[in-house]
Coordinates of C-alpha atoms in Angstrom, one line a residue:
X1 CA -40.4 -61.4 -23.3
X2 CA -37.9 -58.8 -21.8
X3 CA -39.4 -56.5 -19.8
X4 CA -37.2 -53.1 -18.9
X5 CA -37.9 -49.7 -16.9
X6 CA -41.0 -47.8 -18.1
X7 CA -43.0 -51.1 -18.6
X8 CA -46.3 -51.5 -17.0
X9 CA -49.1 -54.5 -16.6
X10 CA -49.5 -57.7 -14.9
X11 CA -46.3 -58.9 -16.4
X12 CA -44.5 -56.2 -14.3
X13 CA -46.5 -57.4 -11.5
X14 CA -45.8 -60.5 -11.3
X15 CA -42.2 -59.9 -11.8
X16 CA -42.6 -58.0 -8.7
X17 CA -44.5 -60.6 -6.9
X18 CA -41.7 -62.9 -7.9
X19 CA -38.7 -60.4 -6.6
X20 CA -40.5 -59.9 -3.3
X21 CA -40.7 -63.8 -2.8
X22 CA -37.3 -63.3 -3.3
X23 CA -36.8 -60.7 -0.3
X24 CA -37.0 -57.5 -2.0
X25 CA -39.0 -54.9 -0.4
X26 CA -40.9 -53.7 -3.3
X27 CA -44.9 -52.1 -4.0
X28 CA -46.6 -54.4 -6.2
X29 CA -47.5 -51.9 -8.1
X30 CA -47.2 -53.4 -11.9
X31 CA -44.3 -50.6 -12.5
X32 CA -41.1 -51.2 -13.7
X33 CA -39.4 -48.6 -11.7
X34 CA -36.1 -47.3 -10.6
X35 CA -36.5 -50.0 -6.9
X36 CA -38.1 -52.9 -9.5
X37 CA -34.8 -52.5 -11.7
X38 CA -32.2 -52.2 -8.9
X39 CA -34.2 -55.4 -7.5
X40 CA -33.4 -57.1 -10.9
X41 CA -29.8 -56.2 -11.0
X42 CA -29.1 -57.8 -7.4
X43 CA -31.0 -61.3 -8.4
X44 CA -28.8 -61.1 -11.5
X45 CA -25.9 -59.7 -9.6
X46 CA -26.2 -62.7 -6.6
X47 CA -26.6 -65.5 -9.6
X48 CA -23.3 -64.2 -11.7
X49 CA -25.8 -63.2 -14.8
X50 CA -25.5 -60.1 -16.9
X51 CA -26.3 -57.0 -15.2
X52 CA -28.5 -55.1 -17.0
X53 CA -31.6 -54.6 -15.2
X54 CA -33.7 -56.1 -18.0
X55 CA -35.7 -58.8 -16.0
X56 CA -36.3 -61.5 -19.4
X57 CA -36.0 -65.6 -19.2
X58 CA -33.0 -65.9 -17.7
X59 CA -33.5 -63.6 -14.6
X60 CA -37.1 -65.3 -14.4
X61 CA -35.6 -68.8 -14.3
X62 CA -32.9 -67.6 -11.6
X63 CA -35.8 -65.9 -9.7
X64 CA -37.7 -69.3 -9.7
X65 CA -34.3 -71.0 -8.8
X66 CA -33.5 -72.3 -11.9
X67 CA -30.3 -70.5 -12.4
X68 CA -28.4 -72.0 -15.5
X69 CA -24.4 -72.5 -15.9
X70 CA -24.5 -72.1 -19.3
X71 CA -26.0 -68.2 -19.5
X72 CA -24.1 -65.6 -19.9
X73 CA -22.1 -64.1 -17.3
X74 CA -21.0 -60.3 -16.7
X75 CA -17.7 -61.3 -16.3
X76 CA -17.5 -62.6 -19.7
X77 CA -18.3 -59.5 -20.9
X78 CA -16.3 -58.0 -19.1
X79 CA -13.2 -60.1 -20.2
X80 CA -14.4 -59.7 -24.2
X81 CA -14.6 -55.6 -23.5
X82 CA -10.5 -56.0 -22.1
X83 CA -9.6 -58.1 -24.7
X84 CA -11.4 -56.0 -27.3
X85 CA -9.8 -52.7 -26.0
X86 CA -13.1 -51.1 -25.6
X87 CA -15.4 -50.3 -23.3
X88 CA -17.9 -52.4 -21.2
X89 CA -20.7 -50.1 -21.5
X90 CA -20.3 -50.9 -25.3
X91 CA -20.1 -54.7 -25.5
X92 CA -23.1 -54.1 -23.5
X93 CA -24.9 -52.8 -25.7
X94 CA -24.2 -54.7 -28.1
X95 CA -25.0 -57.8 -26.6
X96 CA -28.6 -56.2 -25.6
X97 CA -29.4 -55.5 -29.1
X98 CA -27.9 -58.0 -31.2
X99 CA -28.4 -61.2 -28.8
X100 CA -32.4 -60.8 -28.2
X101 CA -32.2 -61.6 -24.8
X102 CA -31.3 -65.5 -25.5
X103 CA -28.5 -67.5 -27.3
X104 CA -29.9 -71.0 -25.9
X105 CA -33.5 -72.1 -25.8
X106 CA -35.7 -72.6 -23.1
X107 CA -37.7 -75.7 -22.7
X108 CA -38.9 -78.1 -25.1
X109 CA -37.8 -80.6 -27.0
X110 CA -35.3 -77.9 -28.3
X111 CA -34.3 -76.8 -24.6
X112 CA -30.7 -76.1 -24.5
X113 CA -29.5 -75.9 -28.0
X114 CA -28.4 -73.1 -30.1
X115 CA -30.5 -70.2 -30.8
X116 CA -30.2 -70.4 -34.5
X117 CA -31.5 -69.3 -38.4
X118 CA -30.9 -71.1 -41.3
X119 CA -30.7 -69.4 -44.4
X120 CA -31.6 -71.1 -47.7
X121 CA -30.2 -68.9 -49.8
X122 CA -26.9 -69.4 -47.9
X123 CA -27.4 -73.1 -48.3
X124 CA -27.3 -72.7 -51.8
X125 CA -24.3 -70.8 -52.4
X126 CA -22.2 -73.0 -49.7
X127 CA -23.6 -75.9 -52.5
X128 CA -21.9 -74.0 -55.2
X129 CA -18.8 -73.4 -52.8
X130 CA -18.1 -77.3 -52.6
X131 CA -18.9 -77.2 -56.4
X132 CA -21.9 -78.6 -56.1
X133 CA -25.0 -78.1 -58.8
X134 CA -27.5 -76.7 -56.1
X135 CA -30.4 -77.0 -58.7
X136 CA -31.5 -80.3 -58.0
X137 CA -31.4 -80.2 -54.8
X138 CA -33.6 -76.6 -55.1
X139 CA -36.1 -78.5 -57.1
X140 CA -36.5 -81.4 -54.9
X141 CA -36.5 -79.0 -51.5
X142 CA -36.9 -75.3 -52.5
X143 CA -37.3 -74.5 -48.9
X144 CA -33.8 -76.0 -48.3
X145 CA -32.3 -74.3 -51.4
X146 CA -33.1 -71.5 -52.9
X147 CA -32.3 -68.4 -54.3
X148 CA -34.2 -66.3 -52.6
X149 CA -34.2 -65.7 -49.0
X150 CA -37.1 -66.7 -46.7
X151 CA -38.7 -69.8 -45.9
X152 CA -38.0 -69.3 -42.2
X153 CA -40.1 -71.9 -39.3
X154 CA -38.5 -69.7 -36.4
X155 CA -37.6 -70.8 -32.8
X156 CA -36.6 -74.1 -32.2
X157 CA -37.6 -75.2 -35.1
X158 CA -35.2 -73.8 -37.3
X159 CA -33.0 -77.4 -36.0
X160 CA -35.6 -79.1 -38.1
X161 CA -34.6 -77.2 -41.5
X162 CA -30.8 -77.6 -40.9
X163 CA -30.7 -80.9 -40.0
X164 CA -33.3 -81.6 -42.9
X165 CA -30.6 -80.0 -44.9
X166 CA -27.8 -81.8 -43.8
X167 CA -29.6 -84.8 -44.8
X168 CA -30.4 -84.1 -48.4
X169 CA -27.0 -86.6 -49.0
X170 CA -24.1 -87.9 -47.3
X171 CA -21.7 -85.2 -48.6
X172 CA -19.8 -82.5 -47.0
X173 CA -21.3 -80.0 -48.9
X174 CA -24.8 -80.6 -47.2
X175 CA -23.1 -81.9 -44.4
X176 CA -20.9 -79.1 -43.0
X177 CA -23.2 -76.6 -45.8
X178 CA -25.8 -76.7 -43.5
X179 CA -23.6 -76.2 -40.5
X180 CA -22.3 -72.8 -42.7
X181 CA -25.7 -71.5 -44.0
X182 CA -27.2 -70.9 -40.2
X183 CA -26.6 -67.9 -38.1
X184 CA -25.7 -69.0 -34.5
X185 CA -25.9 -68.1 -31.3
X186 CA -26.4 -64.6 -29.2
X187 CA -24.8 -62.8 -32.0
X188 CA -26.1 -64.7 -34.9
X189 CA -22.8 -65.4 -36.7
X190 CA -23.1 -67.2 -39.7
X191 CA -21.3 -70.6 -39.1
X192 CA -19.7 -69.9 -42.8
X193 CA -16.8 -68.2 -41.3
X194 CA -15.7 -70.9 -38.7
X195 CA -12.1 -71.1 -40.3
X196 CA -11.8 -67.5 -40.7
X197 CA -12.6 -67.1 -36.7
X198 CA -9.8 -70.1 -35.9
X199 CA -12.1 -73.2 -35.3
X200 CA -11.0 -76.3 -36.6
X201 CA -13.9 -77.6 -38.3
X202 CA -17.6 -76.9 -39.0
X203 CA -18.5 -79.4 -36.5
X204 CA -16.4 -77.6 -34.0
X205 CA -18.1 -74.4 -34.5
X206 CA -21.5 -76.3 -34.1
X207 CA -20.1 -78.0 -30.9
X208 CA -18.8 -74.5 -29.8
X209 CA -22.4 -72.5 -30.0
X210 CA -23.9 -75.6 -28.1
X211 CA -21.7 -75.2 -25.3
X212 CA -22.7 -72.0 -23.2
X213 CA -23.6 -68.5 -24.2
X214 CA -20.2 -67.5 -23.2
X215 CA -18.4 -69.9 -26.0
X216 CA -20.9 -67.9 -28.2
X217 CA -19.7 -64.5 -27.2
X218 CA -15.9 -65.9 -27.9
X219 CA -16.8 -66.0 -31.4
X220 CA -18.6 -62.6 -31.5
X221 CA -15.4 -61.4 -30.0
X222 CA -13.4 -63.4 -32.5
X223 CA -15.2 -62.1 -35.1
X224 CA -14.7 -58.4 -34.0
X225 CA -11.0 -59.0 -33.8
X226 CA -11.2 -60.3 -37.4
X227 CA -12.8 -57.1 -38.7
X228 CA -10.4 -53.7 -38.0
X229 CA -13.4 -51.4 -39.5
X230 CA -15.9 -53.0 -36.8
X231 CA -13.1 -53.1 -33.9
X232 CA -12.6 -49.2 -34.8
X233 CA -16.0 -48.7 -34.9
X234 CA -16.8 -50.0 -31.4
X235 CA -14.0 -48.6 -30.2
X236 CA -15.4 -44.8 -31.5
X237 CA -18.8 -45.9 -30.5
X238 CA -19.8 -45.0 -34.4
X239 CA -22.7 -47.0 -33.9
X240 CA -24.4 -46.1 -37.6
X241 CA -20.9 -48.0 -38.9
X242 CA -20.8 -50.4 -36.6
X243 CA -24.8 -51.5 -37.2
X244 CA -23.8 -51.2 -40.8
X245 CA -20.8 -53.6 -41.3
X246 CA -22.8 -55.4 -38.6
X247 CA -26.4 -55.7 -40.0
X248 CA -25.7 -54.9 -43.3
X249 CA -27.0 -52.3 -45.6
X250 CA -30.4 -52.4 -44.3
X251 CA -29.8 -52.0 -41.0
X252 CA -31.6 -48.5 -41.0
X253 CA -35.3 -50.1 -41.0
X254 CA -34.7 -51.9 -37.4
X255 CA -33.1 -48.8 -36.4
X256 CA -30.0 -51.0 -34.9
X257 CA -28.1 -47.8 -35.0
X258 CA -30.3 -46.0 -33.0
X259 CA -31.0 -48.7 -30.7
X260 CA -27.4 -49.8 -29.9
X261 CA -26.5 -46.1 -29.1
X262 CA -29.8 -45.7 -27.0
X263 CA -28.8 -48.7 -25.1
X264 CA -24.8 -47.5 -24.9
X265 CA -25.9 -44.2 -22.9
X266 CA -28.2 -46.4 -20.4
X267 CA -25.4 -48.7 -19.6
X268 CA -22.8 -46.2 -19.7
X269 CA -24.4 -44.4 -16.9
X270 CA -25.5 -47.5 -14.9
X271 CA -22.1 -48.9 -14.8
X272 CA -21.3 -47.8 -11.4
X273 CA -24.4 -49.6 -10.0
X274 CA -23.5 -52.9 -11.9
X275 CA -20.0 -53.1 -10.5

């Protein structure tokens, strides 16, 4: 859970509770306030993590002095808004909107591998790609194969379904077809465009979104670079054309538009302070 200025409750409090520990002189008052969020941005300023000012896992973990390598860093944001052309404020947002607070899991079993979502449907027509009859294979595991989107475990154990998919044979097709038909990462880029973004091999991309979150925004920023409508888009801060090209057609009934300009104007005005 991220929890952001305006929230109130015990969560708040204990966040507070937690920041004082730290040596922040706040009122445990269970308000996520203008001193709570400037409290949040100096833990995640002191441990190298994005400054935002939204306290979720990864400023907890670095508040309870588990601090780890592999988050994302504001510098890498930085360097992805330089190399993009555009500004910070707007790689920002995007990464608050689009990345849901985590591109690596926490804990577990499945602590410390890839946020990811595998898509049957996607599975299917990467089958057909390598000229392979999906329909047996969607007989024998419709929630593997299919037509029709859906089927989804969530968290962690979306691993299980690609790796269940992977197995169906020996091939390439189910081998590096599974790899393909999962979203990955912060930015939940389908791993179907690996040679279009410049990696080497499906199993590089795989190996690359395992790495750190910052590998992840590389192929975000790849991806951008790939796209000249998205890159102008950004760039204009056309954020109903950049959620659309993004998101895709039905981006209007999670509001991404809304939310990614929204979250533009907060950072674009709390820039200063996270310098």
């Amino acid at each position: 859970m991220i929890l952001r200025h305006g929230d109130t409750g015990y969560r708040v409090e204990a966040l507070q509770r937690a920041l004082v520990s730290a040596g922040h002189a706040l009122e445990m008052d269970g308000w996520f306030g203008d001193e709570t969020e400037a409290a949040v941005r100096a833990i995640q300023r002191a441990h190298g993590l994005v400054i935002d000012g939204l306290a979720g896992p990864k400023t907890r973990a670095a508040l309870g002095g588990r601090p780890d390598p592999r988050r994302l860093r504001q510098i890498d944001l930085v360097h992805a808004a330089e190399r993009l052309g555009v500004e910070l404020a707007a790689v920002m947002a995007v990464n608050e909107v689009e990345s849901r607070g985590s591109g690596l899991h926490f804990g577990g079993p499945r602590g410390g591998q890839p946020v990811i979502l595998f898509e049957r449907h996607i599975m299917r027509r990467r089958l057909i790609h390598y000229g392979v009859a999906p329909m047996p294979y969607q007989q024998r595991r419709p929630d593997l194969v299919n037509d029709k989107a859906g089927g989804y475990i969530g968290g962690p154990r979306e691993h299980d379904r690609l790796e269940a998919a992977a197995a169906l044979d020996d091939s390439t097709a189910t081998g590096d077809g599974a790899i393909e038909a999962a979203s990955w990462g912060l930015f939940q880029i389908m791993g179907m465009h690996w040679q279009r973004l410049g990696y080497a091999s499906a199993a590089a991309w795989r190996e690359a979104m395992a790495a750190t979150e910052g590998r992840q925004l590389e192929a975000f920023t790849r991806f951008i670079e790939a796209d000249h409508s998205l890159l102008t888009a950004l760039r204009r801060h056309d954020w109903r054309e950049f959620a659309r090209r993004y998101n895709g057609p039905a981006f209007e009934k999670n509001d991404y538009d809304t939310k990614l300009a929204a979250a533009y104007r907060r950072h674009a005005q709390q820039l200063e302070v996270a310098a």
